């Protein structure tokens, strides 16, 4: 990856790490499914009136359901059940290894031995958390986060496929003579993917909330919500979703998943740090051990090495 792509990857992971604290504040006033639905309503509106819709196909729906619906419905529910912001950020990163696994078998992307070693070390860090369930991470919350990780993993693969397809369609019939032109087309297609994927997610999440959170749908829920919760929703929508996922989709469209995904290991580091500073989450020896292992795995997984011949997609 080039230095600019590396910097963008770190920026996105910082945004997503801080985002877990904002989610916790948003859940103080809104139930999880409603908060998720509001997130994607404001993600889609009004941008759907400004951006041409991508091709509505299976790839787009898998992206929307996996990345947005499954990931956030279950993450928000896990935190609503008592999972702390820092530990949620840590455990969710199992999606990195699932994504690379899927990229190998579905997209035929090569994975080096050193990257595998780094990912195994990262798994050890996640295992430390799993062996200390309870308190900050109830069993129900743990299960919810695993489901969210699986959804995000499938969404990552669909994101790469959909972004590439959209960029090709945008350039179809037009000769783009510079890398700058290609990057602009890719960035625009990535934003389009997030916005229209968010519209699909909004519909699904709103219906789910109306079914499972019926009592919350009253005027008092919105009028009595705290200013902190509304500001948190604003950060979740405009910074974490539009900027964060737009940049992430762009990175995946320009680089192999095995190069981009390991950066997501920084999310729990930023998430744990901000949770400690802003919410008073207690840092224990095993939390520190888990973060050290995860960082070590990230360093190994991103060392520059010569990759083998790219495999043919299955």
PDB file of C-alpha atoms in Angstrom:
ATOM      1  CA  UNK A   1       0.000   0.000   0.000  1.00  0.00           C
ATOM      2  CA  UNK A   2       1.136   3.546  -0.737  1.00  0.00           C
ATOM      3  CA  UNK A   3       1.762   5.990   2.166  1.00  0.00           C
ATOM      4  CA  UNK A   4      -1.488   7.862   1.452  1.00  0.00           C
ATOM      5  CA  UNK A   5      -3.531   4.658   1.544  1.00  0.00           C
ATOM      6  CA  UNK A   6      -1.788   3.635   4.759  1.00  0.00           C
ATOM      7  CA  UNK A   7      -2.593   7.009   6.349  1.00  0.00           C
ATOM      8  CA  UNK A   8      -6.235   6.760   5.252  1.00  0.00           C
ATOM      9  CA  UNK A   9      -6.495   3.247   6.702  1.00  0.00           C
ATOM     10  CA  UNK A  10      -5.180   4.455  10.087  1.00  0.00           C
ATOM     11  CA  UNK A  11      -7.558   7.450  10.041  1.00  0.00           C
ATOM     12  CA  UNK A  12     -10.571   5.227   9.391  1.00  0.00           C
ATOM     13  CA  UNK A  13      -9.618   2.846  12.196  1.00  0.00           C
ATOM     14  CA  UNK A  14      -9.264   5.785  14.597  1.00  0.00           C
ATOM     15  CA  UNK A  15     -12.727   7.054  13.652  1.00  0.00           C
ATOM     16  CA  UNK A  16     -14.220   3.604  14.135  1.00  0.00           C
ATOM     17  CA  UNK A  17     -12.431   3.132  17.452  1.00  0.00           C
ATOM     18  CA  UNK A  18     -13.801   6.397  18.872  1.00  0.00           C
ATOM     19  CA  UNK A  19     -17.199   5.529  17.430  1.00  0.00           C
ATOM     20  CA  UNK A  20     -17.824   2.790  20.028  1.00  0.00           C
ATOM     21  CA  UNK A  21     -17.914   5.395  22.793  1.00  0.00           C
ATOM     22  CA  UNK A  22     -20.377   7.503  20.796  1.00  0.00           C
ATOM     23  CA  UNK A  23     -22.540   4.415  20.307  1.00  0.00           C
ATOM     24  CA  UNK A  24     -22.642   3.893  24.068  1.00  0.00           C
ATOM     25  CA  UNK A  25     -23.787   7.496  24.523  1.00  0.00           C
ATOM     26  CA  UNK A  26     -26.419   7.169  21.804  1.00  0.00           C
ATOM     27  CA  UNK A  27     -27.841   4.045  23.463  1.00  0.00           C
ATOM     28  CA  UNK A  28     -28.537   6.088  26.584  1.00  0.00           C
ATOM     29  CA  UNK A  29     -31.609   7.514  24.822  1.00  0.00           C
ATOM     30  CA  UNK A  30     -32.461   5.130  21.975  1.00  0.00           C
ATOM     31  CA  UNK A  31     -32.941   1.331  21.831  1.00  0.00           C
ATOM     32  CA  UNK A  32     -30.388  -0.494  19.613  1.00  0.00           C
ATOM     33  CA  UNK A  33     -32.452  -1.239  16.502  1.00  0.00           C
ATOM     34  CA  UNK A  34     -33.986   2.239  16.461  1.00  0.00           C
ATOM     35  CA  UNK A  35     -30.558   3.852  16.826  1.00  0.00           C
ATOM     36  CA  UNK A  36     -29.291   1.720  13.929  1.00  0.00           C
ATOM     37  CA  UNK A  37     -32.294   2.677  11.787  1.00  0.00           C
ATOM     38  CA  UNK A  38     -31.812   6.397  12.536  1.00  0.00           C
ATOM     39  CA  UNK A  39     -28.142   6.068  11.674  1.00  0.00           C
ATOM     40  CA  UNK A  40     -28.844   4.806   8.172  1.00  0.00           C
ATOM     41  CA  UNK A  41     -31.829   7.075   7.563  1.00  0.00           C
ATOM     42  CA  UNK A  42     -29.612  10.129   7.976  1.00  0.00           C
ATOM     43  CA  UNK A  43     -26.838   8.373   6.045  1.00  0.00           C
ATOM     44  CA  UNK A  44     -29.108   7.965   3.025  1.00  0.00           C
ATOM     45  CA  UNK A  45     -31.146  11.196   3.182  1.00  0.00           C
ATOM     46  CA  UNK A  46     -30.626  13.590   1.435  1.00  0.00           C
ATOM     47  CA  UNK A  47     -27.661  12.115  -0.481  1.00  0.00           C
ATOM     48  CA  UNK A  48     -29.811   9.572  -2.333  1.00  0.00           C
ATOM     49  CA  UNK A  49     -31.301  12.533  -4.245  1.00  0.00           C
ATOM     50  CA  UNK A  50     -27.834  13.693  -5.310  1.00  0.00           C
ATOM     51  CA  UNK A  51     -26.048  10.426  -6.140  1.00  0.00           C
ATOM     52  CA  UNK A  52     -27.024   8.169  -9.014  1.00  0.00           C
ATOM     53  CA  UNK A  53     -27.987   4.737  -7.647  1.00  0.00           C
ATOM     54  CA  UNK A  54     -25.622   1.844  -8.312  1.00  0.00           C
ATOM     55  CA  UNK A  55     -26.814  -1.297 -10.019  1.00  0.00           C
ATOM     56  CA  UNK A  56     -29.192  -3.054  -7.632  1.00  0.00           C
ATOM     57  CA  UNK A  57     -27.925  -6.622  -7.586  1.00  0.00           C
ATOM     58  CA  UNK A  58     -27.096  -9.392  -5.150  1.00  0.00           C
ATOM     59  CA  UNK A  59     -23.696  -7.882  -4.346  1.00  0.00           C
ATOM     60  CA  UNK A  60     -25.214  -4.591  -3.173  1.00  0.00           C
ATOM     61  CA  UNK A  61     -27.766  -6.359  -0.984  1.00  0.00           C
ATOM     62  CA  UNK A  62     -25.134  -8.623   0.592  1.00  0.00           C
ATOM     63  CA  UNK A  63     -23.044  -5.522   1.332  1.00  0.00           C
ATOM     64  CA  UNK A  64     -25.972  -3.663   2.900  1.00  0.00           C
ATOM     65  CA  UNK A  65     -27.253  -6.613   4.944  1.00  0.00           C
ATOM     66  CA  UNK A  66     -23.832  -7.809   6.066  1.00  0.00           C
ATOM     67  CA  UNK A  67     -21.944  -4.581   6.699  1.00  0.00           C
ATOM     68  CA  UNK A  68     -24.815  -2.420   7.905  1.00  0.00           C
ATOM     69  CA  UNK A  69     -27.757  -4.512   9.116  1.00  0.00           C
ATOM     70  CA  UNK A  70     -26.058  -7.530  10.692  1.00  0.00           C
ATOM     71  CA  UNK A  71     -23.003  -5.727  11.990  1.00  0.00           C
ATOM     72  CA  UNK A  72     -24.708  -2.787  13.649  1.00  0.00           C
ATOM     73  CA  UNK A  73     -27.933  -4.390  14.772  1.00  0.00           C
ATOM     74  CA  UNK A  74     -25.939  -6.972  16.718  1.00  0.00           C
ATOM     75  CA  UNK A  75     -23.154  -4.649  17.894  1.00  0.00           C
ATOM     76  CA  UNK A  76     -25.680  -2.117  19.213  1.00  0.00           C
ATOM     77  CA  UNK A  77     -27.634  -4.940  20.853  1.00  0.00           C
ATOM     78  CA  UNK A  78     -24.471  -6.341  22.467  1.00  0.00           C
ATOM     79  CA  UNK A  79     -23.637  -2.937  23.964  1.00  0.00           C
ATOM     80  CA  UNK A  80     -27.263  -2.511  25.054  1.00  0.00           C
ATOM     81  CA  UNK A  81     -26.903  -5.838  26.909  1.00  0.00           C
ATOM     82  CA  UNK A  82     -23.853  -4.589  28.798  1.00  0.00           C
ATOM     83  CA  UNK A  83     -20.799  -5.110  26.573  1.00  0.00           C
ATOM     84  CA  UNK A  84     -18.304  -2.298  27.139  1.00  0.00           C
ATOM     85  CA  UNK A  85     -17.164  -0.070  24.270  1.00  0.00           C
ATOM     86  CA  UNK A  86     -13.531  -1.184  24.540  1.00  0.00           C
ATOM     87  CA  UNK A  87     -14.189  -4.922  24.623  1.00  0.00           C
ATOM     88  CA  UNK A  88     -16.761  -4.685  21.854  1.00  0.00           C
ATOM     89  CA  UNK A  89     -14.152  -2.994  19.666  1.00  0.00           C
ATOM     90  CA  UNK A  90     -11.683  -5.772  20.472  1.00  0.00           C
ATOM     91  CA  UNK A  91     -13.916  -8.781  19.909  1.00  0.00           C
ATOM     92  CA  UNK A  92     -15.435  -7.447  16.708  1.00  0.00           C
ATOM     93  CA  UNK A  93     -12.034  -7.719  15.032  1.00  0.00           C
ATOM     94  CA  UNK A  94     -12.461 -11.436  14.487  1.00  0.00           C
ATOM     95  CA  UNK A  95     -14.018 -10.205  11.235  1.00  0.00           C
ATOM     96  CA  UNK A  96     -10.511  -9.483   9.940  1.00  0.00           C
ATOM     97  CA  UNK A  97      -9.560 -13.128   9.855  1.00  0.00           C
ATOM     98  CA  UNK A  98     -12.909 -14.221   8.463  1.00  0.00           C
ATOM     99  CA  UNK A  99     -12.594 -11.621   5.685  1.00  0.00           C
ATOM    100  CA  UNK A 100      -9.092 -12.720   4.652  1.00  0.00           C
ATOM    101  CA  UNK A 101     -10.286 -16.331   4.715  1.00  0.00           C
ATOM    102  CA  UNK A 102     -13.225 -15.440   2.450  1.00  0.00           C
ATOM    103  CA  UNK A 103     -11.009 -13.334   0.159  1.00  0.00           C
ATOM    104  CA  UNK A 104      -8.715 -16.328  -0.335  1.00  0.00           C
ATOM    105  CA  UNK A 105     -11.500 -18.737  -1.258  1.00  0.00           C
ATOM    106  CA  UNK A 106     -13.934 -16.382  -3.018  1.00  0.00           C
ATOM    107  CA  UNK A 107     -11.707 -13.739  -4.654  1.00  0.00           C
ATOM    108  CA  UNK A 108      -8.549 -15.843  -5.024  1.00  0.00           C
ATOM    109  CA  UNK A 109      -6.343 -13.275  -3.253  1.00  0.00           C
ATOM    110  CA  UNK A 110      -2.927 -14.541  -2.174  1.00  0.00           C
ATOM    111  CA  UNK A 111      -2.013 -14.581   1.528  1.00  0.00           C
ATOM    112  CA  UNK A 112       1.604 -14.881   2.672  1.00  0.00           C
ATOM    113  CA  UNK A 113       2.919 -17.095   5.450  1.00  0.00           C
ATOM    114  CA  UNK A 114       4.026 -14.052   7.446  1.00  0.00           C
ATOM    115  CA  UNK A 115       0.529 -12.591   7.202  1.00  0.00           C
ATOM    116  CA  UNK A 116      -0.921 -15.869   8.440  1.00  0.00           C
ATOM    117  CA  UNK A 117       1.453 -15.851  11.429  1.00  0.00           C
ATOM    118  CA  UNK A 118       0.501 -12.277  12.215  1.00  0.00           C
ATOM    119  CA  UNK A 119      -3.189 -13.103  12.062  1.00  0.00           C
ATOM    120  CA  UNK A 120      -2.721 -16.122  14.326  1.00  0.00           C
ATOM    121  CA  UNK A 121      -1.056 -13.869  16.900  1.00  0.00           C
ATOM    122  CA  UNK A 122      -4.013 -11.529  16.581  1.00  0.00           C
ATOM    123  CA  UNK A 123      -6.353 -14.449  17.207  1.00  0.00           C
ATOM    124  CA  UNK A 124      -4.433 -15.207  20.416  1.00  0.00           C
ATOM    125  CA  UNK A 125      -5.172 -11.653  21.543  1.00  0.00           C
ATOM    126  CA  UNK A 126      -8.860 -12.148  20.845  1.00  0.00           C
ATOM    127  CA  UNK A 127      -8.750 -15.482  22.682  1.00  0.00           C
ATOM    128  CA  UNK A 128      -7.477 -13.748  25.813  1.00  0.00           C
ATOM    129  CA  UNK A 129     -10.658 -11.665  25.798  1.00  0.00           C
ATOM    130  CA  UNK A 130     -12.835 -14.715  25.165  1.00  0.00           C
ATOM    131  CA  UNK A 131     -11.331 -16.475  28.205  1.00  0.00           C
ATOM    132  CA  UNK A 132     -12.328 -13.582  30.451  1.00  0.00           C
ATOM    133  CA  UNK A 133     -16.027 -13.271  29.629  1.00  0.00           C
ATOM    134  CA  UNK A 134     -18.328 -11.758  32.242  1.00  0.00           C
ATOM    135  CA  UNK A 135     -18.758  -8.285  33.669  1.00  0.00           C
ATOM    136  CA  UNK A 136     -17.846  -6.032  30.740  1.00  0.00           C
ATOM    137  CA  UNK A 137     -18.784  -8.755  28.247  1.00  0.00           C
ATOM    138  CA  UNK A 138     -21.819 -10.976  28.974  1.00  0.00           C
ATOM    139  CA  UNK A 139     -22.216 -14.233  27.044  1.00  0.00           C
ATOM    140  CA  UNK A 140     -25.219 -12.914  25.089  1.00  0.00           C
ATOM    141  CA  UNK A 141     -23.193  -9.882  24.061  1.00  0.00           C
ATOM    142  CA  UNK A 142     -20.297 -12.108  23.012  1.00  0.00           C
ATOM    143  CA  UNK A 143     -22.578 -14.154  20.731  1.00  0.00           C
ATOM    144  CA  UNK A 144     -24.076 -10.989  19.231  1.00  0.00           C
ATOM    145  CA  UNK A 145     -20.630  -9.641  18.383  1.00  0.00           C
ATOM    146  CA  UNK A 146     -19.592 -12.897  16.696  1.00  0.00           C
ATOM    147  CA  UNK A 147     -22.702 -12.692  14.492  1.00  0.00           C
ATOM    148  CA  UNK A 148     -21.878  -9.054  13.735  1.00  0.00           C
ATOM    149  CA  UNK A 149     -18.321 -10.031  12.749  1.00  0.00           C
ATOM    150  CA  UNK A 150     -19.569 -12.670  10.318  1.00  0.00           C
ATOM    151  CA  UNK A 151     -21.938 -10.151   8.726  1.00  0.00           C
ATOM    152  CA  UNK A 152     -19.196  -7.534   8.375  1.00  0.00           C
ATOM    153  CA  UNK A 153     -16.855 -10.098   6.778  1.00  0.00           C
ATOM    154  CA  UNK A 154     -19.307 -10.956   4.018  1.00  0.00           C
ATOM    155  CA  UNK A 155     -20.012  -7.248   3.621  1.00  0.00           C
ATOM    156  CA  UNK A 156     -16.296  -6.522   3.116  1.00  0.00           C
ATOM    157  CA  UNK A 157     -16.069  -9.016   0.271  1.00  0.00           C
ATOM    158  CA  UNK A 158     -19.237  -7.634  -1.325  1.00  0.00           C
ATOM    159  CA  UNK A 159     -17.916  -4.075  -0.844  1.00  0.00           C
ATOM    160  CA  UNK A 160     -14.783  -4.843  -2.821  1.00  0.00           C
ATOM    161  CA  UNK A 161     -16.758  -6.460  -5.623  1.00  0.00           C
ATOM    162  CA  UNK A 162     -19.439  -3.758  -5.739  1.00  0.00           C
ATOM    163  CA  UNK A 163     -16.972  -0.846  -5.602  1.00  0.00           C
ATOM    164  CA  UNK A 164     -14.919  -2.304  -8.433  1.00  0.00           C
ATOM    165  CA  UNK A 165     -18.026  -2.911 -10.543  1.00  0.00           C
ATOM    166  CA  UNK A 166     -19.363   0.596  -9.884  1.00  0.00           C
ATOM    167  CA  UNK A 167     -16.037   2.233 -10.747  1.00  0.00           C
ATOM    168  CA  UNK A 168     -15.876   0.318 -14.008  1.00  0.00           C
ATOM    169  CA  UNK A 169     -19.448   1.322 -14.865  1.00  0.00           C
ATOM    170  CA  UNK A 170     -18.705   4.976 -14.073  1.00  0.00           C
ATOM    171  CA  UNK A 171     -15.726   4.930 -16.433  1.00  0.00           C
ATOM    172  CA  UNK A 172     -17.480   2.911 -19.124  1.00  0.00           C
ATOM    173  CA  UNK A 173     -17.305   4.756 -22.406  1.00  0.00           C
ATOM    174  CA  UNK A 174     -15.077   7.473 -20.924  1.00  0.00           C
ATOM    175  CA  UNK A 175     -11.304   7.490 -21.281  1.00  0.00           C
ATOM    176  CA  UNK A 176      -9.743   8.414 -17.935  1.00  0.00           C
ATOM    177  CA  UNK A 177      -6.127   9.289 -18.693  1.00  0.00           C
ATOM    178  CA  UNK A 178      -4.803   9.909 -15.180  1.00  0.00           C
ATOM    179  CA  UNK A 179      -4.649   8.126 -11.850  1.00  0.00           C
ATOM    180  CA  UNK A 180      -6.365  11.144 -10.286  1.00  0.00           C
ATOM    181  CA  UNK A 181      -9.385  10.643 -12.535  1.00  0.00           C
ATOM    182  CA  UNK A 182      -9.545   6.965 -11.684  1.00  0.00           C
ATOM    183  CA  UNK A 183      -9.295   7.667  -7.954  1.00  0.00           C
ATOM    184  CA  UNK A 184     -12.072  10.269  -8.108  1.00  0.00           C
ATOM    185  CA  UNK A 185     -14.339   7.822  -9.916  1.00  0.00           C
ATOM    186  CA  UNK A 186     -13.546   5.142  -7.343  1.00  0.00           C
ATOM    187  CA  UNK A 187     -14.146   7.476  -4.389  1.00  0.00           C
ATOM    188  CA  UNK A 188     -17.499   8.598  -5.815  1.00  0.00           C
ATOM    189  CA  UNK A 189     -18.595   5.004  -6.413  1.00  0.00           C
ATOM    190  CA  UNK A 190     -17.590   4.109  -2.845  1.00  0.00           C
ATOM    191  CA  UNK A 191     -19.711   6.944  -1.402  1.00  0.00           C
ATOM    192  CA  UNK A 192     -22.621   5.904  -3.625  1.00  0.00           C
ATOM    193  CA  UNK A 193     -22.316   2.361  -2.339  1.00  0.00           C
ATOM    194  CA  UNK A 194     -22.460   3.503   1.302  1.00  0.00           C
ATOM    195  CA  UNK A 195     -25.422   5.849   0.778  1.00  0.00           C
ATOM    196  CA  UNK A 196     -27.614   3.467  -1.211  1.00  0.00           C
ATOM    197  CA  UNK A 197     -26.568   0.512   0.919  1.00  0.00           C
ATOM    198  CA  UNK A 198     -27.598   2.613   3.910  1.00  0.00           C
ATOM    199  CA  UNK A 199     -31.064   3.115   2.398  1.00  0.00           C
ATOM    200  CA  UNK A 200     -31.550  -0.650   2.159  1.00  0.00           C
ATOM    201  CA  UNK A 201     -30.328  -1.039   5.745  1.00  0.00           C
ATOM    202  CA  UNK A 202     -32.659   1.720   6.952  1.00  0.00           C
ATOM    203  CA  UNK A 203     -35.727  -0.059   5.577  1.00  0.00           C
ATOM    204  CA  UNK A 204     -34.757  -3.422   7.096  1.00  0.00           C
ATOM    205  CA  UNK A 205     -33.768  -1.960  10.475  1.00  0.00           C
ATOM    206  CA  UNK A 206     -36.849   0.257  10.743  1.00  0.00           C
ATOM    207  CA  UNK A 207     -39.164  -2.695  10.141  1.00  0.00           C
ATOM    208  CA  UNK A 208     -37.201  -4.763  12.671  1.00  0.00           C
ATOM    209  CA  UNK A 209     -37.391  -2.003  15.263  1.00  0.00           C
ATOM    210  CA  UNK A 210     -41.135  -1.549  14.727  1.00  0.00           C
ATOM    211  CA  UNK A 211     -41.587  -5.267  15.404  1.00  0.00           C
ATOM    212  CA  UNK A 212     -39.214  -5.744  18.343  1.00  0.00           C
ATOM    213  CA  UNK A 213     -39.161  -2.242  19.872  1.00  0.00           C
ATOM    214  CA  UNK A 214     -42.775  -1.183  19.324  1.00  0.00           C
ATOM    215  CA  UNK A 215     -43.109   0.718  22.604  1.00  0.00           C
ATOM    216  CA  UNK A 216     -40.113   2.923  21.792  1.00  0.00           C
ATOM    217  CA  UNK A 217     -41.811   4.401  18.728  1.00  0.00           C
ATOM    218  CA  UNK A 218     -43.469   7.348  20.413  1.00  0.00           C
ATOM    219  CA  UNK A 219     -42.832  11.085  20.336  1.00  0.00           C
ATOM    220  CA  UNK A 220     -41.399  11.115  23.866  1.00  0.00           C
ATOM    221  CA  UNK A 221     -38.455   8.940  22.794  1.00  0.00           C
ATOM    222  CA  UNK A 222     -37.272  11.670  20.444  1.00  0.00           C
ATOM    223  CA  UNK A 223     -38.211  14.764  22.466  1.00  0.00           C
ATOM    224  CA  UNK A 224     -36.696  13.432  25.709  1.00  0.00           C
ATOM    225  CA  UNK A 225     -33.468  12.164  24.138  1.00  0.00           C
ATOM    226  CA  UNK A 226     -30.423  13.945  25.567  1.00  0.00           C
ATOM    227  CA  UNK A 227     -28.320  16.394  23.566  1.00  0.00           C
ATOM    228  CA  UNK A 228     -25.347  14.054  24.061  1.00  0.00           C
ATOM    229  CA  UNK A 229     -27.257  11.227  22.378  1.00  0.00           C
ATOM    230  CA  UNK A 230     -28.282  13.405  19.419  1.00  0.00           C
ATOM    231  CA  UNK A 231     -24.704  14.666  18.957  1.00  0.00           C
ATOM    232  CA  UNK A 232     -23.462  11.097  19.197  1.00  0.00           C
ATOM    233  CA  UNK A 233     -25.902  10.095  16.455  1.00  0.00           C
ATOM    234  CA  UNK A 234     -24.495  12.912  14.326  1.00  0.00           C
ATOM    235  CA  UNK A 235     -20.946  11.586  14.754  1.00  0.00           C
ATOM    236  CA  UNK A 236     -22.074   8.017  14.027  1.00  0.00           C
ATOM    237  CA  UNK A 237     -23.826   9.107  10.813  1.00  0.00           C
ATOM    238  CA  UNK A 238     -21.565  11.708   9.240  1.00  0.00           C
ATOM    239  CA  UNK A 239     -18.112  10.792  10.515  1.00  0.00           C
ATOM    240  CA  UNK A 240     -18.185   7.052  11.177  1.00  0.00           C
ATOM    241  CA  UNK A 241     -20.557   5.997   8.395  1.00  0.00           C
ATOM    242  CA  UNK A 242     -20.216   8.433   5.494  1.00  0.00           C
ATOM    243  CA  UNK A 243     -16.540   9.294   5.908  1.00  0.00           C
ATOM    244  CA  UNK A 244     -15.402   6.037   7.499  1.00  0.00           C
ATOM    245  CA  UNK A 245     -17.171   3.520   5.270  1.00  0.00           C
ATOM    246  CA  UNK A 246     -16.721   5.652   2.178  1.00  0.00           C
ATOM    247  CA  UNK A 247     -12.947   5.669   2.653  1.00  0.00           C
ATOM    248  CA  UNK A 248     -12.888   1.984   3.620  1.00  0.00           C
ATOM    249  CA  UNK A 249     -14.816   0.935   0.511  1.00  0.00           C
ATOM    250  CA  UNK A 250     -12.406   3.051  -1.566  1.00  0.00           C
ATOM    251  CA  UNK A 251      -9.390   1.369   0.048  1.00  0.00           C
ATOM    252  CA  UNK A 252     -10.800  -2.092  -0.639  1.00  0.00           C
ATOM    253  CA  UNK A 253     -11.461  -1.184  -4.268  1.00  0.00           C
ATOM    254  CA  UNK A 254      -7.836  -0.059  -4.762  1.00  0.00           C
ATOM    255  CA  UNK A 255      -5.997  -2.727  -2.741  1.00  0.00           C
ATOM    256  CA  UNK A 256      -6.302  -6.426  -1.942  1.00  0.00           C
ATOM    257  CA  UNK A 257      -8.376  -7.316   1.113  1.00  0.00           C
ATOM    258  CA  UNK A 258      -5.384  -9.044   2.737  1.00  0.00           C
ATOM    259  CA  UNK A 259      -3.495  -5.715   2.725  1.00  0.00           C
ATOM    260  CA  UNK A 260      -6.346  -3.503   3.928  1.00  0.00           C
ATOM    261  CA  UNK A 261      -8.088  -5.682   6.517  1.00  0.00           C
ATOM    262  CA  UNK A 262      -5.184  -6.062   9.004  1.00  0.00           C
ATOM    263  CA  UNK A 263      -5.374  -2.306   9.677  1.00  0.00           C
ATOM    264  CA  UNK A 264      -8.736  -2.914  11.331  1.00  0.00           C
ATOM    265  CA  UNK A 265      -6.743  -4.419  14.208  1.00  0.00           C
ATOM    266  CA  UNK A 266      -6.053  -0.816  15.267  1.00  0.00           C
ATOM    267  CA  UNK A 267      -9.762  -0.258  15.913  1.00  0.00           C
ATOM    268  CA  UNK A 268      -9.776  -2.016  19.326  1.00  0.00           C
ATOM    269  CA  UNK A 269      -6.667  -0.108  20.411  1.00  0.00           C
ATOM    270  CA  UNK A 270      -8.310   3.233  19.655  1.00  0.00           C
ATOM    271  CA  UNK A 271     -11.628   1.935  20.974  1.00  0.00           C
ATOM    272  CA  UNK A 272     -10.201   0.764  24.295  1.00  0.00           C
ATOM    273  CA  UNK A 273      -8.158   3.941  24.784  1.00  0.00           C
ATOM    274  CA  UNK A 274     -11.076   6.308  24.178  1.00  0.00           C
ATOM    275  CA  UNK A 275     -13.410   4.149  26.284  1.00  0.00           C
ATOM    276  CA  UNK A 276     -10.992   4.385  29.213  1.00  0.00           C
ATOM    277  CA  UNK A 277     -10.551   8.141  28.797  1.00  0.00           C
ATOM    278  CA  UNK A 278     -14.192   9.058  28.113  1.00  0.00           C
ATOM    279  CA  UNK A 279     -16.297   6.444  29.923  1.00  0.00           C
ATOM    280  CA  UNK A 280     -13.985   5.284  32.702  1.00  0.00           C
ATOM    281  CA  UNK A 281     -13.678   1.664  31.524  1.00  0.00           C
ATOM    282  CA  UNK A 282     -11.204  -0.201  33.746  1.00  0.00           C
ATOM    283  CA  UNK A 283      -8.003  -1.488  32.132  1.00  0.00           C
ATOM    284  CA  UNK A 284      -6.887  -4.923  33.390  1.00  0.00           C
ATOM    285  CA  UNK A 285      -3.715  -6.923  32.702  1.00  0.00           C
ATOM    286  CA  UNK A 286      -5.500  -9.264  30.317  1.00  0.00           C
ATOM    287  CA  UNK A 287      -6.940  -6.391  28.301  1.00  0.00           C
ATOM    288  CA  UNK A 288      -3.423  -4.980  27.911  1.00  0.00           C
ATOM    289  CA  UNK A 289      -2.071  -8.419  26.948  1.00  0.00           C
ATOM    290  CA  UNK A 290      -4.785  -8.773  24.321  1.00  0.00           C
ATOM    291  CA  UNK A 291      -3.948  -5.393  22.788  1.00  0.00           C
ATOM    292  CA  UNK A 292      -0.204  -6.175  22.726  1.00  0.00           C
ATOM    293  CA  UNK A 293      -0.864  -9.436  20.904  1.00  0.00           C
ATOM    294  CA  UNK A 294      -3.211  -7.742  18.449  1.00  0.00           C
ATOM    295  CA  UNK A 295      -0.693  -4.980  17.669  1.00  0.00           C
ATOM    296  CA  UNK A 296       2.077  -7.546  17.201  1.00  0.00           C
ATOM    297  CA  UNK A 297      -0.107  -9.440  14.776  1.00  0.00           C
ATOM    298  CA  UNK A 298      -0.843  -6.217  12.888  1.00  0.00           C
ATOM    299  CA  UNK A 299       2.866  -5.414  12.468  1.00  0.00           C
ATOM    300  CA  UNK A 300       3.643  -8.877  11.115  1.00  0.00           C
ATOM    301  CA  UNK A 301       0.607  -8.967   8.853  1.00  0.00           C
ATOM    302  CA  UNK A 302       1.612  -5.683   7.203  1.00  0.00           C
ATOM    303  CA  UNK A 303       5.344  -6.231   6.718  1.00  0.00           C
ATOM    304  CA  UNK A 304       6.415  -5.821   3.103  1.00  0.00           C
ATOM    305  CA  UNK A 305       6.990  -9.179   1.488  1.00  0.00           C
ATOM    306  CA  UNK A 306       6.813 -10.684  -1.965  1.00  0.00           C
ATOM    307  CA  UNK A 307       3.423 -12.219  -2.545  1.00  0.00           C
ATOM    308  CA  UNK A 308       2.963 -15.388  -4.495  1.00  0.00           C
ATOM    309  CA  UNK A 309       1.093 -15.676  -7.752  1.00  0.00           C
ATOM    310  CA  UNK A 310      -2.503 -14.581  -7.470  1.00  0.00           C
ATOM    311  CA  UNK A 311      -4.871 -17.510  -7.328  1.00  0.00           C
ATOM    312  CA  UNK A 312      -7.770 -17.916  -9.724  1.00  0.00           C
ATOM    313  CA  UNK A 313     -11.162 -17.069  -8.191  1.00  0.00           C
ATOM    314  CA  UNK A 314     -13.350 -20.018  -7.284  1.00  0.00           C
TER     315      UNK A 314
END
